[in-house]
DNA sequence: CTGAAAGCGCTTACAG
DNA sequence: CTGAAAGCGCTTACAG
């Protein structure tokens, strides 16, 4: 029953458009139309063709289609890490826009490395994607230039304001978000305010910067209470950085954790130390992951419109691919501070 | 500076192998060899070709390559959900094997739906992947047959023992894992043992089944304490199902949560109810995610060799693609119960 | 070590 | 509404 399909042989066994056409007694192009532009083929023929496709088990060859049509119907999507819950929401937004329009996505992870990002883009270029959706504005100059030269439209997601985008851009201002969290702490009356951060990608650094600048303005005599660690964000690391901050600044009364993961670790560490949150120490996070509403105490955090960012990025891209103008090449979708028990 | 690259036009602007060849004064095939089989081309030529590639910004066209060589160098990978931490580890394992051998992955999510799985496989078939790596043995008969007819090698990941694989298979026995958890509870002296489950994919059902069958053998007069909910697993749902179980069976003294996510929710709910874990109620999870070691109390769970499953799946596949035999088409990689504070 | 010819499976652009 | 011709950019298989 098995049809060959081994690689290496030329065209061995596989059913082609021609096979289907011959079986129906029409030309290949007519079968192609029946499959791709059904309204350009008469009903009767369409049915016979459908039948033949089913009987033969014909599978269209995307590579051939892409080569002949000079359009891959593919969007290259580049994110730091799919295992990061933040990006799975973004991806969902892109996916939901692409799928109905028959665009496919190829997704790659940079693991927060500009070098890996560069390799990935180089690799994805060979797929001749119709568009690139990438993460962040902090791309290496070489990569940026490579993308510009390709002539392929680019949407950069997640952050706005730190730099001119290559082409289009949708996200939020992490600087403003960090600042807003500091203002919130100050409004709540906290005095000795610290921040812990990991990963230290540009967006995280911007949150720290916005946060610190506001804290400094408010309490110019206080030292900067900051622990920054380049390692990937994790619950475990959150506990460690929290401990480090308290070791250096034991009188800290509020801590902004630049990711919810870190905040969970900080909360667990407080539990082990029998520190009362927020009475003895306030904790806030960033991203507002699902768990933040469930943990004890529930976590004050900043929610980002992740799904909308993905959706908008895809919409901007598909709009462009339809040949329409881009009235707003930079879109700031804003964020929302979610007040809960922890701060 | 922008080169055209718009779709719709035929071959507009893009640099091809021929362009590079002409510039160097050799034939296209020589350039192709310089790029793909460097040791078949003389040093001198190779350097001049590299130079020309750089100067022109030539990007090879994968579609053309795939069409001409009848090998896509692509593995189709089908998992329930990338946003599930469980699968990001598996993906990493596959990735680390594929990349050095220049295989690319296309990854698709079924969201635990057999219907979506079927659509996905249909879609991926058009990429002419050299292999399929799918999740679970519970595929619909139609899809299974479609895959068999394609003649493409298939590795099914994650579970073993519930059914003959289509081709190859690597995973663990979820039945045995559930059973082991029950034995552990019994050994620890718990008497009124319950289980909560969500998602209810085949692997989860098998864990429940293995767990329950062992509990029944040990306490034949007790009722089945089970709450099963088809919704996706989440921390929030864990709290809800935990509450439901306690409402139905208030004297339960130990609960197996079929995912760590559910267990976190159960732990948070215990904290809110001021129930002491494990003294008043024991909690155990499944998968041993990163957070399970950090939460309070730390979570007893079952660890699966996720990375190894992915790695092995890819190795079995690439082995087959090299034309080598498959001595062990079904591989059980085993699991490990991690004892911590919660049970 | 290098090349001329043919072909992979499809779609475009032009006719009719 | 349907088709004959040409071509997308690459690699295979055969020579030399």
PDB file of N, CA, C and O (backbone and C1' of nucleotides) in Angstrom, chain B residues 10-11 16-17 29 32 36 58 61 64 68-69, chain D residues 5-16:
ATOM      1  N   UNK B  10       7.703  38.051 -11.878  1.00  0.00           N
ATOM      2  CA  UNK B  10       8.507  36.837 -12.017  1.00  0.00           C
ATOM      3  C   UNK B  10       9.979  37.176 -11.885  1.00  0.00           C
ATOM      4  O   UNK B  10      10.547  37.877 -12.710  1.00  0.00           O
ATOM      5  N   UNK B  11      10.610  36.608 -10.867  1.00  0.00           N
ATOM      6  CA  UNK B  11      12.054  36.705 -10.727  1.00  0.00           C
ATOM      7  C   UNK B  11      12.614  38.116 -10.667  1.00  0.00           C
ATOM      8  O   UNK B  11      13.785  38.332 -10.942  1.00  0.00           O
ATOM      9  N   UNK B  16      20.235  35.288  -8.222  1.00  0.00           N
ATOM     10  CA  UNK B  16      20.158  33.825  -8.279  1.00  0.00           C
ATOM     11  C   UNK B  16      21.548  33.209  -8.365  1.00  0.00           C
ATOM     12  O   UNK B  16      22.558  33.904  -8.517  1.00  0.00           O
ATOM     13  N   UNK B  17      21.532  31.909  -8.295  1.00  0.00           N
ATOM     14  CA  UNK B  17      22.764  31.145  -8.423  1.00  0.00           C
ATOM     15  C   UNK B  17      23.466  31.514  -9.728  1.00  0.00           C
ATOM     16  O   UNK B  17      24.690  31.642  -9.778  1.00  0.00           O
ATOM     17  N   UNK B  29      26.097  25.144 -11.460  1.00  0.00           N
ATOM     18  CA  UNK B  29      26.274  23.913 -10.702  1.00  0.00           C
ATOM     19  C   UNK B  29      27.521  23.968  -9.828  1.00  0.00           C
ATOM     20  O   UNK B  29      27.549  23.448  -8.710  1.00  0.00           O
ATOM     21  N   UNK B  32      26.640  25.943  -6.840  1.00  0.00           N
ATOM     22  CA  UNK B  32      25.811  25.083  -5.994  1.00  0.00           C
ATOM     23  C   UNK B  32      26.696  24.150  -5.168  1.00  0.00           C
ATOM     24  O   UNK B  32      26.526  24.004  -3.963  1.00  0.00           O
ATOM     25  N   UNK B  36      27.127  23.662  -1.156  1.00  0.00           N
ATOM     26  CA  UNK B  36      26.558  22.477  -0.500  1.00  0.00           C
ATOM     27  C   UNK B  36      27.545  21.324  -0.303  1.00  0.00           C
ATOM     28  O   UNK B  36      27.394  20.554   0.636  1.00  0.00           O
ATOM     29  N   UNK B  58      23.697  37.192  -2.212  1.00  0.00           N
ATOM     30  CA  UNK B  58      22.909  36.051  -2.686  1.00  0.00           C
ATOM     31  C   UNK B  58      22.283  35.262  -1.536  1.00  0.00           C
ATOM     32  O   UNK B  58      22.944  34.952  -0.550  1.00  0.00           O
ATOM     33  N   UNK B  61      17.475  29.850  -2.562  1.00  0.00           N
ATOM     34  CA  UNK B  61      16.030  29.683  -2.515  1.00  0.00           C
ATOM     35  C   UNK B  61      15.691  28.236  -2.149  1.00  0.00           C
ATOM     36  O   UNK B  61      15.859  27.312  -2.932  1.00  0.00           O
ATOM     37  N   UNK B  64      13.278  26.192  -4.419  1.00  0.00           N
ATOM     38  CA  UNK B  64      13.896  25.658  -5.632  1.00  0.00           C
ATOM     39  C   UNK B  64      14.751  24.440  -5.302  1.00  0.00           C
ATOM     40  O   UNK B  64      14.715  23.419  -5.982  1.00  0.00           O
ATOM     41  N   UNK B  68      14.074  20.668  -6.650  1.00  0.00           N
ATOM     42  CA  UNK B  68      15.050  19.995  -7.495  1.00  0.00           C
ATOM     43  C   UNK B  68      15.612  18.749  -6.835  1.00  0.00           C
ATOM     44  O   UNK B  68      15.860  17.742  -7.487  1.00  0.00           O
ATOM     45  N   UNK B  69      15.809  18.809  -5.546  1.00  0.00           N
ATOM     46  CA  UNK B  69      16.474  17.686  -4.886  1.00  0.00           C
ATOM     47  C   UNK B  69      15.489  16.665  -4.353  1.00  0.00           C
ATOM     48  O   UNK B  69      15.871  15.589  -3.912  1.00  0.00           O
TER      49      UNK B  69
ATOM     50  P    DA D   5       2.314  24.104 -27.259  1.00  0.00           P
ATOM     51  O5'  DA D   5       2.950  25.291 -26.417  1.00  0.00           O
ATOM     52  C5'  DA D   5       2.685  26.655 -26.797  1.00  0.00           C
ATOM     53  C4'  DA D   5       3.574  27.597 -26.015  1.00  0.00           C
ATOM     54  C3'  DA D   5       5.016  27.098 -25.812  1.00  0.00           C
ATOM     55  O3'  DA D   5       5.883  28.199 -26.001  1.00  0.00           O
ATOM     56  C1'  DA D   5       4.031  27.547 -23.707  1.00  0.00           C
ATOM     57  P    DA D   6       7.485  27.996 -25.868  1.00  0.00           P
ATOM     58  O5'  DA D   6       7.784  28.740 -24.500  1.00  0.00           O
ATOM     59  C5'  DA D   6       7.159  30.007 -24.243  1.00  0.00           C
ATOM     60  C4'  DA D   6       7.497  30.433 -22.820  1.00  0.00           C
ATOM     61  C3'  DA D   6       8.936  30.117 -22.415  1.00  0.00           C
ATOM     62  O3'  DA D   6       9.485  31.261 -21.802  1.00  0.00           O
ATOM     63  C1'  DA D   6       7.425  29.226 -20.843  1.00  0.00           C
ATOM     64  P    DG D   7      11.044  31.301 -21.419  1.00  0.00           P
ATOM     65  O5'  DG D   7      10.936  31.333 -19.832  1.00  0.00           O
ATOM     66  C5'  DG D   7       9.945  32.153 -19.216  1.00  0.00           C
ATOM     67  C4'  DG D   7       9.885  31.776 -17.761  1.00  0.00           C
ATOM     68  C3'  DG D   7      11.262  31.449 -17.171  1.00  0.00           C
ATOM     69  O3'  DG D   7      11.404  32.156 -15.968  1.00  0.00           O
ATOM     70  C1'  DG D   7       9.729  29.715 -16.711  1.00  0.00           C
ATOM     71  P    DC D   8      12.829  32.438 -15.349  1.00  0.00           P
ATOM     72  O5'  DC D   8      12.522  32.336 -13.797  1.00  0.00           O
ATOM     73  C5'  DC D   8      11.351  32.934 -13.233  1.00  0.00           C
ATOM     74  C4'  DC D   8      11.014  32.195 -11.963  1.00  0.00           C
ATOM     75  C3'  DC D   8      12.246  31.675 -11.239  1.00  0.00           C
ATOM     76  O3'  DC D   8      12.631  32.639 -10.266  1.00  0.00           O
ATOM     77  C1'  DC D   8      10.511  29.998 -11.377  1.00  0.00           C
ATOM     78  P    DG D   9      14.133  33.232 -10.266  1.00  0.00           P
ATOM     79  O5'  DG D   9      14.943  32.086  -9.521  1.00  0.00           O
ATOM     80  C5'  DG D   9      14.550  31.706  -8.218  1.00  0.00           C
ATOM     81  C4'  DG D   9      15.238  30.420  -7.866  1.00  0.00           C
ATOM     82  C3'  DG D   9      16.756  30.442  -8.048  1.00  0.00           C
ATOM     83  O3'  DG D   9      17.325  29.851  -6.904  1.00  0.00           O
ATOM     84  C1'  DG D   9      15.832  28.600  -9.190  1.00  0.00           C
ATOM     85  P    DC D  10      18.896  29.864  -6.650  1.00  0.00           P
ATOM     86  O5'  DC D  10      19.240  28.303  -6.728  1.00  0.00           O
ATOM     87  C5'  DC D  10      18.864  27.468  -5.695  1.00  0.00           C
ATOM     88  C4'  DC D  10      18.426  26.117  -6.233  1.00  0.00           C
ATOM     89  C3'  DC D  10      19.533  25.092  -6.459  1.00  0.00           C
ATOM     90  O3'  DC D  10      19.769  24.420  -5.217  1.00  0.00           O
ATOM     91  C1'  DC D  10      17.797  24.977  -8.120  1.00  0.00           C
ATOM     92  P    DT D  11      21.081  23.511  -5.059  1.00  0.00           P
ATOM     93  O5'  DT D  11      20.646  22.156  -5.779  1.00  0.00           O
ATOM     94  C5'  DT D  11      19.556  21.419  -5.255  1.00  0.00           C
ATOM     95  C4'  DT D  11      19.370  20.174  -6.093  1.00  0.00           C
ATOM     96  C3'  DT D  11      20.576  19.235  -6.094  1.00  0.00           C
ATOM     97  O3'  DT D  11      20.037  17.933  -5.978  1.00  0.00           O
ATOM     98  C1'  DT D  11      20.033  19.821  -8.321  1.00  0.00           C
ATOM     99  P    DT D  12      20.966  16.726  -5.548  1.00  0.00           P
ATOM    100  O5'  DT D  12      20.681  15.680  -6.715  1.00  0.00           O
ATOM    101  C5'  DT D  12      19.346  15.478  -7.141  1.00  0.00           C
ATOM    102  C4'  DT D  12      19.351  14.778  -8.476  1.00  0.00           C
ATOM    103  C3'  DT D  12      20.402  13.665  -8.588  1.00  0.00           C
ATOM    104  O3'  DT D  12      19.766  12.494  -9.052  1.00  0.00           O
ATOM    105  C1'  DT D  12      20.602  15.180 -10.400  1.00  0.00           C
ATOM    106  P    DA D  13      20.470  11.094  -8.906  1.00  0.00           P
ATOM    107  O5'  DA D  13      21.001  10.880 -10.389  1.00  0.00           O
ATOM    108  C5'  DA D  13      20.127  11.202 -11.466  1.00  0.00           C
ATOM    109  C4'  DA D  13      20.886  11.094 -12.752  1.00  0.00           C
ATOM    110  C3'  DA D  13      22.017  10.054 -12.727  1.00  0.00           C
ATOM    111  O3'  DA D  13      22.042   9.417 -14.000  1.00  0.00           O
ATOM    112  C1'  DA D  13      22.906  12.140 -13.277  1.00  0.00           C
ATOM    113  P    DC D  14      22.933   8.114 -14.231  1.00  0.00           P
ATOM    114  O5'  DC D  14      23.917   8.634 -15.363  1.00  0.00           O
ATOM    115  C5'  DC D  14      23.339   9.235 -16.531  1.00  0.00           C
ATOM    116  C4'  DC D  14      24.319  10.186 -17.158  1.00  0.00           C
ATOM    117  C3'  DC D  14      25.662   9.544 -17.550  1.00  0.00           C
ATOM    118  O3'  DC D  14      25.779   9.547 -18.959  1.00  0.00           O
ATOM    119  C1'  DC D  14      25.934  11.717 -16.599  1.00  0.00           C
ATOM    120  P    DA D  15      26.778   8.472 -19.633  1.00  0.00           P
ATOM    121  O5'  DA D  15      27.844   9.429 -20.326  1.00  0.00           O
ATOM    122  C5'  DA D  15      28.615  10.233 -19.480  1.00  0.00           C
ATOM    123  C4'  DA D  15      28.975  11.508 -20.188  1.00  0.00           C
ATOM    124  C3'  DA D  15      30.390  11.454 -20.733  1.00  0.00           C
ATOM    125  O3'  DA D  15      30.481  12.184 -21.939  1.00  0.00           O
ATOM    126  C1'  DA D  15      30.242  13.043 -18.949  1.00  0.00           C
ATOM    127  P    DG D  16      31.745  11.850 -22.864  1.00  0.00           P
ATOM    128  O5'  DG D  16      32.914  12.697 -22.190  1.00  0.00           O
ATOM    129  C5'  DG D  16      32.994  14.104 -22.433  1.00  0.00           C
ATOM    130  C4'  DG D  16      34.037  14.678 -21.515  1.00  0.00           C
ATOM    131  C3'  DG D  16      35.431  14.042 -21.679  1.00  0.00           C
ATOM    132  O3'  DG D  16      36.358  15.030 -22.078  1.00  0.00           O
ATOM    133  C1'  DG D  16      34.856  14.358 -19.404  1.00  0.00           C
TER     134       DG D  16
END
